[in-house]
mmCIF file of C-alpha atoms in Angstrom:
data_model
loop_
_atom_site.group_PDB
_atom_site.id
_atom_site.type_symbol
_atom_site.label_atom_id
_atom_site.label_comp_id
_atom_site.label_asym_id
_atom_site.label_seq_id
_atom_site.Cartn_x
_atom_site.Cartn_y
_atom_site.Cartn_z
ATOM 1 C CA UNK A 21 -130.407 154.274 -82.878
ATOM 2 C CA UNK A 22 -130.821 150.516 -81.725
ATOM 3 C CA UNK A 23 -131.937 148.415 -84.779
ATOM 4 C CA UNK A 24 -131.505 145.160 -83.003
ATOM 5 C CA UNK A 25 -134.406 144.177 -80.680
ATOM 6 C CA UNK A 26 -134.721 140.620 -79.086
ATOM 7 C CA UNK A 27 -138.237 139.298 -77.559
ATOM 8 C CA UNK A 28 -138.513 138.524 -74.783
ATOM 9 C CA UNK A 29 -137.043 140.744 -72.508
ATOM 10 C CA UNK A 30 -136.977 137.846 -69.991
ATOM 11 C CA UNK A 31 -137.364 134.108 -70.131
ATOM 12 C CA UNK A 32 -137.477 131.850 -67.445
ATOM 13 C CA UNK A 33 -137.425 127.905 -67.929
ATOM 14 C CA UNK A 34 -136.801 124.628 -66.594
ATOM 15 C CA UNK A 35 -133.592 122.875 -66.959
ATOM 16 C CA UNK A 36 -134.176 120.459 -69.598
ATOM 17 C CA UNK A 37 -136.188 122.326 -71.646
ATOM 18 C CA UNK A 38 -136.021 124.214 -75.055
ATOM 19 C CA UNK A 39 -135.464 128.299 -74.918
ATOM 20 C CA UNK A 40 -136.134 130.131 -77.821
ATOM 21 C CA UNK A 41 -135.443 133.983 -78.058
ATOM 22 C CA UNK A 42 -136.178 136.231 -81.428
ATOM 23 C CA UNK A 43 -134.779 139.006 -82.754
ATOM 24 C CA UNK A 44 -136.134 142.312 -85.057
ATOM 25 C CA UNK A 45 -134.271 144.454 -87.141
ATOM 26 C CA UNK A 46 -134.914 147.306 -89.516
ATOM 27 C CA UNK A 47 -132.065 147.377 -92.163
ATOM 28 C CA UNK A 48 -130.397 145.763 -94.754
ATOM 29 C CA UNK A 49 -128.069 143.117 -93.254
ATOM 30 C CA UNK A 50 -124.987 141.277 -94.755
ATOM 31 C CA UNK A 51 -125.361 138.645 -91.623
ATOM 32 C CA UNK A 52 -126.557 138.366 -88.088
ATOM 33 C CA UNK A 53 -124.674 137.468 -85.296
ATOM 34 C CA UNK A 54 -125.584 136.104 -81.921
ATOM 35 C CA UNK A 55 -123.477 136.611 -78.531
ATOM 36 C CA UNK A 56 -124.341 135.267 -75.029
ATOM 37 C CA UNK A 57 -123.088 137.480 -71.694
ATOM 38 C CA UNK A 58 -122.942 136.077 -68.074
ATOM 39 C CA UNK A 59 -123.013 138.772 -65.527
ATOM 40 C CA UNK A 60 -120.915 141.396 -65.466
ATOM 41 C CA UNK A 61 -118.706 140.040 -68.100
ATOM 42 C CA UNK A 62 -117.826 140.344 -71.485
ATOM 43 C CA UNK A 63 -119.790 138.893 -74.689
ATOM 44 C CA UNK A 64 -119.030 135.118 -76.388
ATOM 45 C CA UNK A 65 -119.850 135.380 -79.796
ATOM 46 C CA UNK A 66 -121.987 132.003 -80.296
ATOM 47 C CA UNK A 67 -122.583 131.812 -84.146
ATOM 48 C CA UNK A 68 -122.757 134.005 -87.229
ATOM 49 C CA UNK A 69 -125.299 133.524 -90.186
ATOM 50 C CA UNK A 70 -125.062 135.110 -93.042
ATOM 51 C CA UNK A 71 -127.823 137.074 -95.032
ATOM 52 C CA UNK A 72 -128.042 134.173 -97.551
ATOM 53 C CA UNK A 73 -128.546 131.162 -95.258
ATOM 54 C CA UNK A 74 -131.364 130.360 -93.729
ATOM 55 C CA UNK A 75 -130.339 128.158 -90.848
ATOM 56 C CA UNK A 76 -127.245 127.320 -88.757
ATOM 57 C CA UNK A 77 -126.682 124.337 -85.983
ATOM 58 C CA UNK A 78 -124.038 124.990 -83.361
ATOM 59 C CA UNK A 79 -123.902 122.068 -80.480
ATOM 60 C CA UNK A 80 -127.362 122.475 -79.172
ATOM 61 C CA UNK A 81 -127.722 125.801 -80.754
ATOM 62 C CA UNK A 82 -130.003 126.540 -83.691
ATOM 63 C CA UNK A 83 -130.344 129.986 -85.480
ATOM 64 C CA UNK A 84 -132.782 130.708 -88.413
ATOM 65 C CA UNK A 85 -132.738 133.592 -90.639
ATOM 66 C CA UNK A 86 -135.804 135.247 -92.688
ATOM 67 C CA UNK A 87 -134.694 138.338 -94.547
ATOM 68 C CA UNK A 88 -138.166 138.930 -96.201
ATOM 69 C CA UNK A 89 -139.373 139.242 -92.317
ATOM 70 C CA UNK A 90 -136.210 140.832 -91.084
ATOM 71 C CA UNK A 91 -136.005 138.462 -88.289
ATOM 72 C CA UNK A 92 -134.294 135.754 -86.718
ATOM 73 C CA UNK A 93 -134.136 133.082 -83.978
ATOM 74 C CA UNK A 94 -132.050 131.544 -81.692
ATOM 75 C CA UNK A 95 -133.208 127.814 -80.005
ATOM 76 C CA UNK A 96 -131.299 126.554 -77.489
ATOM 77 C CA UNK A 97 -132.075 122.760 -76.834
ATOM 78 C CA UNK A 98 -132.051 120.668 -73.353
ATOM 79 C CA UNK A 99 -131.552 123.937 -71.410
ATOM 80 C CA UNK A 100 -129.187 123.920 -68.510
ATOM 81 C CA UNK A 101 -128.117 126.110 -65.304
ATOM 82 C CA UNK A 102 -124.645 127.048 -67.426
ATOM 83 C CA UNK A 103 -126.948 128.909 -70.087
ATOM 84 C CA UNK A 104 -128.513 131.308 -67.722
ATOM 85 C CA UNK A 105 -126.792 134.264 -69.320
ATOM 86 C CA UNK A 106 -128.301 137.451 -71.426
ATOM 87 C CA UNK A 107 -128.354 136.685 -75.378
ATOM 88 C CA UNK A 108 -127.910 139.664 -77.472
ATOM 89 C CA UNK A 109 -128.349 139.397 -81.380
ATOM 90 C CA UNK A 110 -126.161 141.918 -83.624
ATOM 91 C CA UNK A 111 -127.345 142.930 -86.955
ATOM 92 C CA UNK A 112 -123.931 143.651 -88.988
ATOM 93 C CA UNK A 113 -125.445 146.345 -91.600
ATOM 94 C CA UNK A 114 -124.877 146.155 -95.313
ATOM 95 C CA UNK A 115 -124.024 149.745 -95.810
ATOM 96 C CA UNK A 116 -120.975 149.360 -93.472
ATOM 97 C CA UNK A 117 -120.765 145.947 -91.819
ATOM 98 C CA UNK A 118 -121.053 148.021 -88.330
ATOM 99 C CA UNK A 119 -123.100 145.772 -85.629
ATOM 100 C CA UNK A 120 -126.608 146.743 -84.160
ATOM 101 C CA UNK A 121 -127.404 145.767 -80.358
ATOM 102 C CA UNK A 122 -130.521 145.409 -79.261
ATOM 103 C CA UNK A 123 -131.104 145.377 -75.076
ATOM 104 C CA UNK A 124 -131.219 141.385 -75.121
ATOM 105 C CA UNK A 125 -132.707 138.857 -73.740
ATOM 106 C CA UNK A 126 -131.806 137.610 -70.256
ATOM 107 C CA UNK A 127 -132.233 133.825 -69.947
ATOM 108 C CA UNK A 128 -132.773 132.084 -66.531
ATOM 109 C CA UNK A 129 -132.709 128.376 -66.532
ATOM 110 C CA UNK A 130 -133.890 127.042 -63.097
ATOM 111 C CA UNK A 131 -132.348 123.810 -61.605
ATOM 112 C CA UNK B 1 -104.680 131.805 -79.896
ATOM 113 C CA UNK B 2 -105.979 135.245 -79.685
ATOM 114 C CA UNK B 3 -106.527 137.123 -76.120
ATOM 115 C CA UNK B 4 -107.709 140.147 -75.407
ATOM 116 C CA UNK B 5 -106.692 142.069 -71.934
ATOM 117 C CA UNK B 6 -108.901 144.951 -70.500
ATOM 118 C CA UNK B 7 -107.979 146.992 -67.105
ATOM 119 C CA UNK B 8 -108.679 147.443 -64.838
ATOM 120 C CA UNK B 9 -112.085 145.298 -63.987
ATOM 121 C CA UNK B 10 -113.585 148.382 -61.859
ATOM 122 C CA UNK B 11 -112.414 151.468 -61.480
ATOM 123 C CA UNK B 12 -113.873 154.681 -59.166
ATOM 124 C CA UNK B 13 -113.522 158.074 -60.025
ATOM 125 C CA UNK B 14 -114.727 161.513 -59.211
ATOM 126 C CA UNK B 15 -116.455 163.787 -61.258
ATOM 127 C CA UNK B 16 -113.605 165.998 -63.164
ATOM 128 C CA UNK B 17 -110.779 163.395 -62.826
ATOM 129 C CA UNK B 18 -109.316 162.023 -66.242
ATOM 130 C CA UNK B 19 -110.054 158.584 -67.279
ATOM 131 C CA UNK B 20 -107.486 155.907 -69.301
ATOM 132 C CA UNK B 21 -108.443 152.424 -70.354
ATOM 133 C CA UNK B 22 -106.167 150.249 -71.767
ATOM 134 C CA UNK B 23 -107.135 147.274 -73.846
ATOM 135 C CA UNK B 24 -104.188 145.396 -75.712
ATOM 136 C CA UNK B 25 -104.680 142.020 -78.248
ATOM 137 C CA UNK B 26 -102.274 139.050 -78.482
ATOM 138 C CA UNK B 27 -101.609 136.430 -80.998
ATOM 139 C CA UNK B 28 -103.340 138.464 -83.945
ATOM 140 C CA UNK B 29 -101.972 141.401 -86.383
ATOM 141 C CA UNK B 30 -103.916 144.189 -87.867
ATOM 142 C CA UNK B 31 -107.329 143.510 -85.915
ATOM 143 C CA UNK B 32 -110.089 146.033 -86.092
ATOM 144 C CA UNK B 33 -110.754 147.279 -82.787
ATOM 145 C CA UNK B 34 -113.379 149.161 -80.977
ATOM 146 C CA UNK B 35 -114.708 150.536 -77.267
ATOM 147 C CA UNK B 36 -118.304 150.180 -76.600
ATOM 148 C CA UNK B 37 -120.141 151.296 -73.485
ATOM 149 C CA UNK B 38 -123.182 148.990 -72.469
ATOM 150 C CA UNK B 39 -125.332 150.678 -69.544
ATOM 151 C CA UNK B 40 -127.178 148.627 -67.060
ATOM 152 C CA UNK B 41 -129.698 145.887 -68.985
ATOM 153 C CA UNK B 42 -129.137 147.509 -72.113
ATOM 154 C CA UNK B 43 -127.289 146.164 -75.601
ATOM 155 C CA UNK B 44 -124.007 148.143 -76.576
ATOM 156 C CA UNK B 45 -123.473 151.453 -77.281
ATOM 157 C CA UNK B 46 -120.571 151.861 -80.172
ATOM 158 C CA UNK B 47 -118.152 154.519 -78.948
ATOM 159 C CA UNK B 48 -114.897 154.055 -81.120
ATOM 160 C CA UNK B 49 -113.305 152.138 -83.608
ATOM 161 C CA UNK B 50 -109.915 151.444 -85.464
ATOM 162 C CA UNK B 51 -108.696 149.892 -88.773
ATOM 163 C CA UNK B 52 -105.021 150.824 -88.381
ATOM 164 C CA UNK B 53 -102.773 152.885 -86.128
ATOM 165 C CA UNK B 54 -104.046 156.194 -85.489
ATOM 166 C CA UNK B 55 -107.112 155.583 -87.350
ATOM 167 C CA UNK B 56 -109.676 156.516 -85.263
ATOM 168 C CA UNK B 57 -113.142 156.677 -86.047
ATOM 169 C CA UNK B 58 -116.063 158.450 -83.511
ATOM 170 C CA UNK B 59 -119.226 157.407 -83.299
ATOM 171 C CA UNK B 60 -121.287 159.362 -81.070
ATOM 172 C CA UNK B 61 -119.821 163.097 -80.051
ATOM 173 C CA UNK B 62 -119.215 163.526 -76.185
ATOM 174 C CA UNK B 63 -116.313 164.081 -73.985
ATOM 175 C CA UNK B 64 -114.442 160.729 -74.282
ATOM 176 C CA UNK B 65 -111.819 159.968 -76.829
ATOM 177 C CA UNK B 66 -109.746 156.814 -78.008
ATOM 178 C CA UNK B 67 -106.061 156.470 -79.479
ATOM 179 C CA UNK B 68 -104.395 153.734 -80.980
ATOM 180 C CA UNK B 69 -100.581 154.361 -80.550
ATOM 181 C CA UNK B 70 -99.675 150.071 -81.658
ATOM 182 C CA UNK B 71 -101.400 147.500 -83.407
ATOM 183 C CA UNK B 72 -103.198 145.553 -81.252
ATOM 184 C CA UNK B 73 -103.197 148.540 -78.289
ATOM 185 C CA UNK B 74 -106.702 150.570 -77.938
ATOM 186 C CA UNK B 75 -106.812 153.416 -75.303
ATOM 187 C CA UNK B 76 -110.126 155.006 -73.815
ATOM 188 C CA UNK B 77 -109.606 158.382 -72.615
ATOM 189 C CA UNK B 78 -111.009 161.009 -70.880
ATOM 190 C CA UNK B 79 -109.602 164.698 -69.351
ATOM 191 C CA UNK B 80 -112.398 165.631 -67.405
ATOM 192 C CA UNK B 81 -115.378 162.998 -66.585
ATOM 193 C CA UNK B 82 -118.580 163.297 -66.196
ATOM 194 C CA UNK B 83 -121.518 161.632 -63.745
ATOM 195 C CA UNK B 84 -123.052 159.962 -67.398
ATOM 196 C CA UNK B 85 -119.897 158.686 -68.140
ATOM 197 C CA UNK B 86 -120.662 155.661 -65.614
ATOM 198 C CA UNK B 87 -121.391 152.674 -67.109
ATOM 199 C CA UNK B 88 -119.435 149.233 -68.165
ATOM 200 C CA UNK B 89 -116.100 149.633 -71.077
ATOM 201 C CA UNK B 90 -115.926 147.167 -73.667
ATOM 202 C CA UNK B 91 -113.158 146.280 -75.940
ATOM 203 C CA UNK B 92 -113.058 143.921 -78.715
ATOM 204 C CA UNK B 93 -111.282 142.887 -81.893
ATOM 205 C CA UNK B 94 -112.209 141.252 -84.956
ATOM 206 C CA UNK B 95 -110.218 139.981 -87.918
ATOM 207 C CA UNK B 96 -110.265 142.793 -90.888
ATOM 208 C CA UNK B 97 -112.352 141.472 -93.396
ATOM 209 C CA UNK B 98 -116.127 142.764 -93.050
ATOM 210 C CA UNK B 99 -118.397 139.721 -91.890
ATOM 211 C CA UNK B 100 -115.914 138.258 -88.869
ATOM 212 C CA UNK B 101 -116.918 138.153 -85.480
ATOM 213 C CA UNK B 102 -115.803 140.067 -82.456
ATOM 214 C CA UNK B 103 -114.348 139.270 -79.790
ATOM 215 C CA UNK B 104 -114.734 141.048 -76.095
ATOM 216 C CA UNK B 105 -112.234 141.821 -73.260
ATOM 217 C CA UNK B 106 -113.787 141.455 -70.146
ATOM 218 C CA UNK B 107 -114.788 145.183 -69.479
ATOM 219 C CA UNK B 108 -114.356 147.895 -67.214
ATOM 220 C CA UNK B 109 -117.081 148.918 -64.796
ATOM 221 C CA UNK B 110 -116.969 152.522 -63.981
ATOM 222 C CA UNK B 111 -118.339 154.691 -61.480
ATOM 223 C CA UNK B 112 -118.051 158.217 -60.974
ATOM 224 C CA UNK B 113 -118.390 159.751 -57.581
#
């Protein structure tokens, strides 16, 4: 079953502003990856964080990490129209490392 | 630097007709590789993966199957398809040890007719 699951579904914000999408899992992780999809294409890994760090700055990317809450976030700064994309986040499981998807969240930036 | 190829982009098929994917990896040795299927607004569904040639592992039963005659070569495979096999193919790769990241081929989007 789908341990992964990202809130909101859908987000829909102007250019220039801040997006932030969260993420829920059930299981023991060894780290927590986040990949962005455009439309009918594949997935762009974005940034990996690993069960012992708490926070991780990518560009205008920030992802935290609470274990004790099993959850995590992903804040994208000074939006723009190339980010309109779906953002999934993958759990990678302790037990065997294999990732978790969630449905994701699909991102709209409007110009 | 490492690419990954996936064909073809769409494909239509009836119901019955066999099915093969091909998804091949450049400029990388020994990659772990797998096939997901991802239905419309939903995450991925994990279908295969591979550590090494001809190692094959299945994770969810059904009427699809994947080979892995070379090392950086990952066929999806089908002899008889079904309507619920519709959806969009995924192939990635990721480096071998445990906490890398993958990366995705473009994917396949299937009907069936």
């Amino acid at each position: 079953s789908q341990q992964g699951e990202e809130d909101p579904q859908a987000l829909s914000i102007q250019e220039g502003e801040n997006a932030t999408m969260n993420c829920s899992y059930k299981t023991s992780i060894n780290n927590l990856q986040w990949y962005r999809q455009n439309s009918g294409r594949g997935l762009v890994h974005l940034i990996l964080i690993r069960s012992n760090e708490r926070e991780k700055h990518s560009g205008r990317l920030r992802v935290t990490l609470d274990t004790s809450k099993k959850s995590s976030s992903l804040l994208i700064t000074a939006s723009r129209a190339a980010d309109t994309a779906s953002y999934f986040c993958a759990p990678s499981m302790d037990s065997n490392y294999q990732l978790i998807w969630g449905a994701g969240t699909k991102l709209i930036i409007k110009p | 630097s490492q690419t990954i190829h996936q064909w073809p982009a769409t494909l239509v098929q009836p119901v019955g007709s066999p099915l093969s994917l091909e998804c091949t990896v450049e400029g990388t040795s020994n990659p772990n590789l797998y096939w997901y299927r991802q239905a419309a607004g939903r995450g991925l569904q994990l279908l295969f993966y591979s550590v090494g040639i001809g190692q094959i592992s299945s994770e969810v039963p059904q009427n699809l199957s994947a080979s892995r005659p070379q090392d950086r070569q990952f066929i999806l495979s089908s002899k008889k398809l079904l309507l619920s096999d519709s959806g969009f193919y995924l192939c990635a790769w990721s480096g071998l040890q445990a906490d890398q990241p993958q990366h995705f081929g473009d994917g396949t989007r299937l009907s069936i007719l």
